[in-house]
PDB file of C-alpha atoms in Angstrom:
ATOM      1  CA  MET I1068     145.427-103.124-138.178  1.00 88.00           C
ATOM      2  CA  LEU I1069     145.975-104.663-141.649  1.00 91.00           C
ATOM      3  CA  ARG I1070     143.942-107.772-142.245  1.00 94.00           C
ATOM      4  CA  ALA I1071     144.556-111.027-144.148  1.00 93.00           C
ATOM      5  CA  THR I1072     141.139-112.015-145.589  1.00 91.00           C
ATOM      6  CA  LYS I1073     142.198-114.613-148.037  1.00 92.00           C
ATOM      7  CA  ILE I1074     144.189-117.763-148.769  1.00 93.00           C
ATOM      8  CA  LEU I1075     145.934-118.900-151.829  1.00 93.00           C
ATOM      9  CA  ALA I1076     147.013-122.624-151.835  1.00 92.00           C
ATOM     10  CA  LYS I1077     150.525-123.648-152.587  1.00 90.00           C
ATOM     11  CA  GLY I1078     150.950-123.368-156.238  1.00 88.00           C
ATOM     12  CA  ASP I1079     148.333-121.030-156.694  1.00 90.00           C
ATOM     13  CA  TRP I1080     150.181-118.055-156.634  1.00 91.00           C
ATOM     14  CA  THR I1081     153.625-116.566-157.989  1.00 89.00           C
ATOM     15  CA  ASP I1082     154.110-113.015-156.690  1.00 90.00           C
ATOM     16  CA  SER I1083     156.800-112.352-154.217  1.00 92.00           C
ATOM     17  CA  ALA I1084     155.897-112.598-150.427  1.00 94.00           C
ATOM     18  CA  ILE I1085     156.487-109.362-148.544  1.00 95.00           C
ATOM     19  CA  ASP I1086     156.832-111.669-145.224  1.00 95.00           C
ATOM     20  CA  THR I1087     156.774-114.972-144.008  1.00 96.00           C
ATOM     21  CA  VAL I1088     154.887-116.494-141.001  1.00 96.00           C
ATOM     22  CA  VAL I1089     156.367-119.410-139.573  1.00 96.00           C
ATOM     23  CA  LEU I1090     153.708-121.456-137.524  1.00 94.00           C
ATOM     24  CA  ASP I1091     153.284-124.858-135.986  1.00 93.00           C
ATOM     25  CA  TYR I1092     150.306-127.313-136.474  1.00 92.00           C
ATOM     26  CA  ASP I1093     148.167-125.795-134.108  1.00 89.00           C
ATOM     27  CA  ASP I1094     148.697-122.148-135.128  1.00 91.00           C
ATOM     28  CA  ARG I1095     148.022-123.041-138.499  1.00 90.00           C
ATOM     29  CA  HIS I1096     144.462-123.834-137.806  1.00 89.00           C
ATOM     30  CA  ARG I1097     142.794-120.682-136.822  1.00 87.00           C
ATOM     31  CA  ARG I1098     140.016-118.220-138.031  1.00 89.00           C
ATOM     32  CA  ARG I1099     140.999-114.812-136.321  1.00 92.00           C
ATOM     33  CA  THR I1100     144.300-113.943-134.786  1.00 92.00           C
ATOM     34  CA  THR I1101     147.013-111.372-134.908  1.00 94.00           C
ATOM     35  CA  MET I1102     150.236-112.685-136.416  1.00 94.00           C
ATOM     36  CA  THR I1103     153.577-111.225-136.851  1.00 95.00           C
ATOM     37  CA  GLY I1104     155.918-112.106-139.660  1.00 94.00           C
ATOM     38  CA  VAL I1105     159.644-112.790-139.430  1.00 95.00           C
ATOM     39  CA  ARG I1106     160.221-109.368-140.920  1.00 95.00           C
ATOM     40  CA  GLY I1107     158.070-107.596-138.652  1.00 94.00           C
ATOM     41  CA  LEU I1108     154.837-106.947-140.333  1.00 94.00           C
ATOM     42  CA  GLU I1109     151.972-107.218-138.112  1.00 95.00           C
ATOM     43  CA  PHE I1110     148.564-108.072-139.187  1.00 95.00           C
ATOM     44  CA  LEU I1111     145.128-109.778-138.222  1.00 94.00           C
ATOM     45  CA  LEU I1112     144.318-113.063-140.099  1.00 94.00           C
ATOM     46  CA  ASP I1113     140.281-112.505-140.267  1.00 92.00           C
ATOM     47  CA  LEU I1114     138.590-115.600-142.162  1.00 90.00           C
ATOM     48  CA  PRO I1115     134.956-116.357-142.383  1.00 89.00           C
ATOM     49  CA  GLU I1116     135.663-119.855-140.899  1.00 89.00           C
ATOM     50  CA  ALA I1117     138.806-121.629-139.461  1.00 86.00           C
ATOM     51  CA  LEU I1118     140.935-123.407-142.046  1.00 87.00           C
ATOM     52  CA  MET I1119     143.989-125.358-142.019  1.00 88.00           C
ATOM     53  CA  LEU I1120     147.177-123.464-143.317  1.00 90.00           C
ATOM     54  CA  ARG I1121     149.532-125.589-144.977  1.00 90.00           C
ATOM     55  CA  GLY I1122     153.199-124.942-145.630  1.00 90.00           C
ATOM     56  CA  GLY I1123     153.640-122.966-148.941  1.00 92.00           C
ATOM     57  CA  ASP I1124     150.018-121.128-148.616  1.00 94.00           C
ATOM     58  CA  ALA I1125     149.865-117.424-148.982  1.00 95.00           C
ATOM     59  CA  LEU I1126     147.784-115.133-147.022  1.00 95.00           C
ATOM     60  CA  ARG I1127     146.527-112.085-149.155  1.00 95.00           C
ATOM     61  CA  LEU I1128     146.369-108.924-147.314  1.00 95.00           C
ATOM     62  CA  GLU I1129     143.710-106.436-148.159  1.00 94.00           C
ATOM     63  CA  ASP I1130     146.028-104.396-149.957  1.00 93.00           C
ATOM     64  CA  GLY I1131     146.998-107.238-152.304  1.00 93.00           C
ATOM     65  CA  ARG I1132     150.192-107.976-150.928  1.00 94.00           C
ATOM     66  CA  LEU I1133     151.023-111.705-149.857  1.00 96.00           C
ATOM     67  CA  VAL I1134     152.392-113.227-146.670  1.00 96.00           C
ATOM     68  CA  GLU I1135     153.785-116.869-147.197  1.00 96.00           C
ATOM     69  CA  VAL I1136     152.969-119.505-144.636  1.00 95.00           C
ATOM     70  CA  VAL I1137     155.901-121.685-143.328  1.00 95.00           C
ATOM     71  CA  ALA I1138     155.214-124.870-141.296  1.00 93.00           C
ATOM     72  CA  ALA I1139     157.550-125.142-138.191  1.00 94.00           C
ATOM     73  CA  PRO I1140     159.422-127.700-137.431  1.00 95.00           C
ATOM     74  CA  GLU I1141     158.248-129.977-134.530  1.00 94.00           C
ATOM     75  CA  ALA I1142     158.932-132.633-132.233  1.00 96.00           C
ATOM     76  CA  LEU I1143     157.494-135.781-134.153  1.00 96.00           C
ATOM     77  CA  LEU I1144     157.672-139.626-134.077  1.00 96.00           C
ATOM     78  CA  GLU I1145     158.350-141.184-137.482  1.00 97.00           C
ATOM     79  CA  ILE I1146     157.053-144.802-137.572  1.00 97.00           C
ATOM     80  CA  LYS I1147     158.186-147.472-139.800  1.00 96.00           C
ATOM     81  CA  ALA I1148     156.683-150.771-140.224  1.00 93.00           C
ATOM     82  CA  ALA I1149     158.017-154.325-141.214  1.00 91.00           C
ATOM     83  CA  ASP I1150     155.121-155.003-143.800  1.00 93.00           C
ATOM     84  CA  ALA I1151     151.914-153.420-145.144  1.00 92.00           C
ATOM     85  CA  HIS I1152     149.805-155.283-142.777  1.00 93.00           C
ATOM     86  CA  GLU I1153     151.806-154.071-139.668  1.00 94.00           C
ATOM     87  CA  MET I1154     151.493-150.584-140.739  1.00 94.00           C
ATOM     88  CA  ILE I1155     147.575-150.844-141.548  1.00 94.00           C
ATOM     89  CA  ARG I1156     147.339-152.037-137.772  1.00 94.00           C
ATOM     90  CA  VAL I1157     149.378-149.009-136.615  1.00 96.00           C
ATOM     91  CA  ALA I1158     147.410-146.696-138.652  1.00 94.00           C
ATOM     92  CA  TRP I1159     144.209-148.094-137.519  1.00 95.00           C
ATOM     93  CA  HIS I1160     145.126-147.748-133.791  1.00 96.00           C
ATOM     94  CA  LEU I1161     146.259-143.958-134.270  1.00 95.00           C
ATOM     95  CA  GLY I1162     143.088-143.373-136.174  1.00 92.00           C
ATOM     96  CA  ASN I1163     141.098-144.867-133.509  1.00 93.00           C
ATOM     97  CA  ARG I1164     142.575-142.326-130.967  1.00 93.00           C
ATOM     98  CA  HIS I1165     141.791-139.537-133.504  1.00 92.00           C
ATOM     99  CA  LEU I1166     145.590-138.611-133.610  1.00 93.00           C
ATOM    100  CA  PRO I1167     146.561-136.204-136.204  1.00 92.00           C
ATOM    101  CA  THR I1168     148.621-138.440-138.570  1.00 94.00           C
ATOM    102  CA  GLN I1169     150.998-137.383-141.423  1.00 93.00           C
ATOM    103  CA  ILE I1170     151.682-139.969-144.127  1.00 92.00           C
ATOM    104  CA  SER I1171     155.364-139.619-145.451  1.00 87.00           C
ATOM    105  CA  GLY I1172     156.119-142.272-148.369  1.00 86.00           C
ATOM    106  CA  THR I1173     156.155-145.637-146.356  1.00 89.00           C
ATOM    107  CA  LYS I1174     156.360-143.986-142.910  1.00 95.00           C
ATOM    108  CA  LEU I1175     153.808-142.282-140.618  1.00 96.00           C
ATOM    109  CA  ARG I1176     154.470-139.196-138.607  1.00 96.00           C
ATOM    110  CA  ILE I1177     152.847-138.110-135.444  1.00 95.00           C
ATOM    111  CA  ARG I1178     153.396-135.591-132.785  1.00 95.00           C
ATOM    112  CA  ALA I1179     155.770-136.593-129.946  1.00 96.00           C
ATOM    113  CA  ASP I1180     153.988-138.634-127.337  1.00 95.00           C
ATOM    114  CA  HIS I1181     155.667-141.237-125.229  1.00 95.00           C
ATOM    115  CA  VAL I1182     152.480-143.212-124.438  1.00 95.00           C
ATOM    116  CA  ILE I1183     151.905-143.441-128.204  1.00 96.00           C
ATOM    117  CA  ALA I1184     155.188-144.507-128.789  1.00 96.00           C
ATOM    118  CA  GLU I1185     154.897-147.325-126.393  1.00 96.00           C
ATOM    119  CA  MET I1186     151.697-148.546-127.986  1.00 95.00           C
ATOM    120  CA  VAL I1187     153.468-148.410-131.372  1.00 96.00           C
ATOM    121  CA  LYS I1188     156.142-150.373-130.298  1.00 95.00           C
ATOM    122  CA  GLY I1189     154.069-152.883-128.725  1.00 94.00           C
ATOM    123  CA  LEU I1190     152.379-153.619-132.236  1.00 94.00           C
ATOM    124  CA  GLY I1191     156.010-154.054-133.642  1.00 93.00           C
ATOM    125  CA  ALA I1192     156.516-151.141-135.377  1.00 96.00           C
ATOM    126  CA  LYS I1193     159.789-149.094-134.823  1.00 96.00           C
ATOM    127  CA  VAL I1194     159.760-145.291-133.636  1.00 97.00           C
ATOM    128  CA  ILE I1195     162.221-142.874-134.037  1.00 96.00           C
ATOM    129  CA  GLU I1196     162.384-139.274-132.955  1.00 96.00           C
ATOM    130  CA  ILE I1197     162.818-136.373-135.301  1.00 96.00           C
ATOM    131  CA  GLU I1198     162.062-132.711-135.644  1.00 96.00           C
ATOM    132  CA  ALA I1199     160.346-131.711-138.825  1.00 95.00           C
ATOM    133  CA  PRO I1200     157.340-129.839-140.175  1.00 94.00           C
ATOM    134  CA  PHE I1201     154.006-131.318-139.431  1.00 93.00           C
ATOM    135  CA  ASP I1202     151.411-131.583-142.178  1.00 88.00           C
ATOM    136  CA  PRO I1203     149.014-134.454-141.201  1.00 88.00           C
ATOM    137  CA  GLU I1204     146.161-135.467-143.193  1.00 81.00           C
ATOM    138  CA  GLY I1205     143.432-133.173-143.051  1.00 69.00           C
ATOM    139  CA  GLY I1206     140.503-135.665-142.036  1.00 49.00           C
ATOM    140  CA  ALA I1207     136.845-135.374-142.665  1.00 40.00           C
ATOM    141  CA  TYR I1208     136.467-132.629-140.189  1.00 41.00           C
ATOM    142  CA  THR I1209     139.249-130.438-140.933  1.00 47.00           C
ATOM    143  CA  GLN I1210     139.210-127.985-143.808  1.00 50.00           C
ATOM    144  CA  SER I1211     141.853-126.808-145.860  1.00 49.00           C
ATOM    145  CA  VAL I1212     142.416-124.616-148.885  1.00 54.00           C
ATOM    146  CA  GLN I1213     142.600-127.038-152.046  1.00 53.00           C
ATOM    147  CA  THR I1214     144.269-125.966-155.149  1.00 45.00           C
ATOM    148  CA  HIS I1215     141.502-124.951-157.651  1.00 40.00           C
ATOM    149  CA  GLY I1216     143.389-122.253-159.876  1.00 39.00           C
ATOM    150  CA  HIS I1217     141.472-119.513-157.967  1.00 39.00           C
ATOM    151  CA  ASP I1218     141.251-118.717-154.302  1.00 39.00           C
ATOM    152  CA  HIS I1219     139.163-120.187-151.836  1.00 39.00           C
ATOM    153  CA  HIS I1220     136.542-117.543-151.289  1.00 39.00           C
ATOM    154  CA  ASN I1221     135.410-117.049-154.780  1.00 38.00           C
ATOM    155  CA  HIS I1222     133.354-120.155-155.195  1.00 38.00           C
ATOM    156  CA  ASP I1223     130.188-121.216-153.703  1.00 38.00           C
ATOM    157  CA  HIS I1224     130.300-125.035-153.317  1.00 37.00           C
ATOM    158  CA  LYS I1225     129.904-126.220-149.788  1.00 37.00           C
ATOM    159  CA  HIS I1226     132.542-128.545-148.201  1.00 37.00           C
ATOM    160  CA  ALA I1227     131.677-131.122-145.660  1.00 38.00           C
ATOM    161  CA  HIS I1228     132.602-129.270-142.711  1.00 37.00           C
ATOM    162  CA  HIS I1229     133.063-130.543-139.057  1.00 38.00           C
ATOM    163  CA  ASP I1230     131.980-134.168-140.035  1.00 41.00           C
ATOM    164  CA  HIS I1231     133.253-136.190-136.714  1.00 41.00           C
ATOM    165  CA  GLY I1232     135.114-138.502-139.115  1.00 43.00           C
ATOM    166  CA  HIS I1233     133.761-141.638-137.582  1.00 43.00           C
ATOM    167  CA  LYS I1234     130.573-143.236-137.086  1.00 42.00           C
ATOM    168  CA  HIS I1235     129.337-145.270-134.001  1.00 41.00           C
ATOM    169  CA  ASP I1236     126.185-146.836-135.396  1.00 43.00           C
ATOM    170  CA  HIS I1237     124.001-145.011-132.700  1.00 39.00           C
ATOM    171  CA  HIS I1238     120.865-145.002-135.124  1.00 41.00           C
ATOM    172  CA  ASP I1239     118.104-142.266-134.252  1.00 42.00           C
ATOM    173  CA  HIS I1240     119.222-141.761-130.600  1.00 41.00           C
ATOM    174  CA  ASP I1241     119.385-138.469-128.895  1.00 43.00           C
ATOM    175  CA  HIS I1242     122.855-137.215-128.338  1.00 40.00           C
ATOM    176  CA  LYS I1243     122.272-135.457-124.964  1.00 41.00           C
ATOM    177  CA  LYS I1244     121.058-138.811-123.301  1.00 41.00           C
ATOM    178  CA  PRO I1245     123.866-141.156-122.135  1.00 41.00           C
ATOM    179  CA  HIS I1246     124.467-144.063-124.220  1.00 42.00           C
ATOM    180  CA  LYS I1247     127.105-146.500-124.074  1.00 41.00           C
ATOM    181  CA  HIS I1248     129.314-148.047-127.048  1.00 41.00           C
ATOM    182  CA  ASP I1249     129.547-151.575-128.177  1.00 42.00           C
ATOM    183  CA  HIS I1250     133.044-151.751-128.082  1.00 41.00           C
ATOM    184  CA  ASP I1251     135.724-152.152-125.392  1.00 42.00           C
ATOM    185  CA  HIS I1252     138.617-149.720-126.843  1.00 42.00           C
ATOM    186  CA  ASP I1253     139.733-146.774-125.077  1.00 43.00           C
ATOM    187  CA  HIS I1254     137.936-143.853-126.837  1.00 42.00           C
ATOM    188  CA  VAL I1255     140.471-140.949-126.694  1.00 43.00           C
ATOM    189  CA  HIS I1256     139.547-137.658-128.645  1.00 43.00           C
ATOM    190  CA  GLY I1257     142.618-135.661-129.755  1.00 45.00           C
ATOM    191  CA  PRO I1258     143.163-132.109-129.335  1.00 45.00           C
ATOM    192  CA  GLY I1259     140.533-130.089-131.358  1.00 46.00           C
ATOM    193  CA  CYS I1260     138.029-132.783-131.882  1.00 45.00           C
ATOM    194  CA  GLY I1261     135.441-130.834-130.542  1.00 45.00           C
ATOM    195  CA  HIS I1262     133.259-133.886-129.473  1.00 44.00           C
ATOM    196  CA  ASP I1263     132.078-134.629-126.082  1.00 44.00           C
ATOM    197  CA  HIS I1264     130.874-137.832-125.083  1.00 42.00           C
TER     198      HIS I1264
END
């Protein structure tokens, strides 16, 4: 099967794409999987490591042709706050729960979740249900292709990969031993967090 082994970031490619893959947020974070374009092209995405694909990126096939990545519309919640202080409070609570969050101007977008929607309303913000492509902030543990003017695999500097994105001040303890946190909030990890307590 034809393989796609490189990713070109949006803005780094100008050739016409021979096909397009429409992928939701989950399907855009993959290392190795079979994909089918909207025109029927089947190929194997085969990367050295899992990367977050973004709408407008291109996958380079072994024969040099390109397949464009399009972010699929998803059920989202768009959050509006009365002022900056209220928005910061909402953002803190979303981050505390490790929820992927997109910053869209003065609004925040998250995936539809009625429990989180009620929490956000309780903080005083307004929540609107929308359907749109979801392109959240990458976070410290999600690596995506950056626009360097060259493709991602032809440089050798290291990226911070899989830093969990938060610190608990545990000092020098053994993570295999049970430990307790000195805070009393619900500590919920989002999908793909990959961190078991």
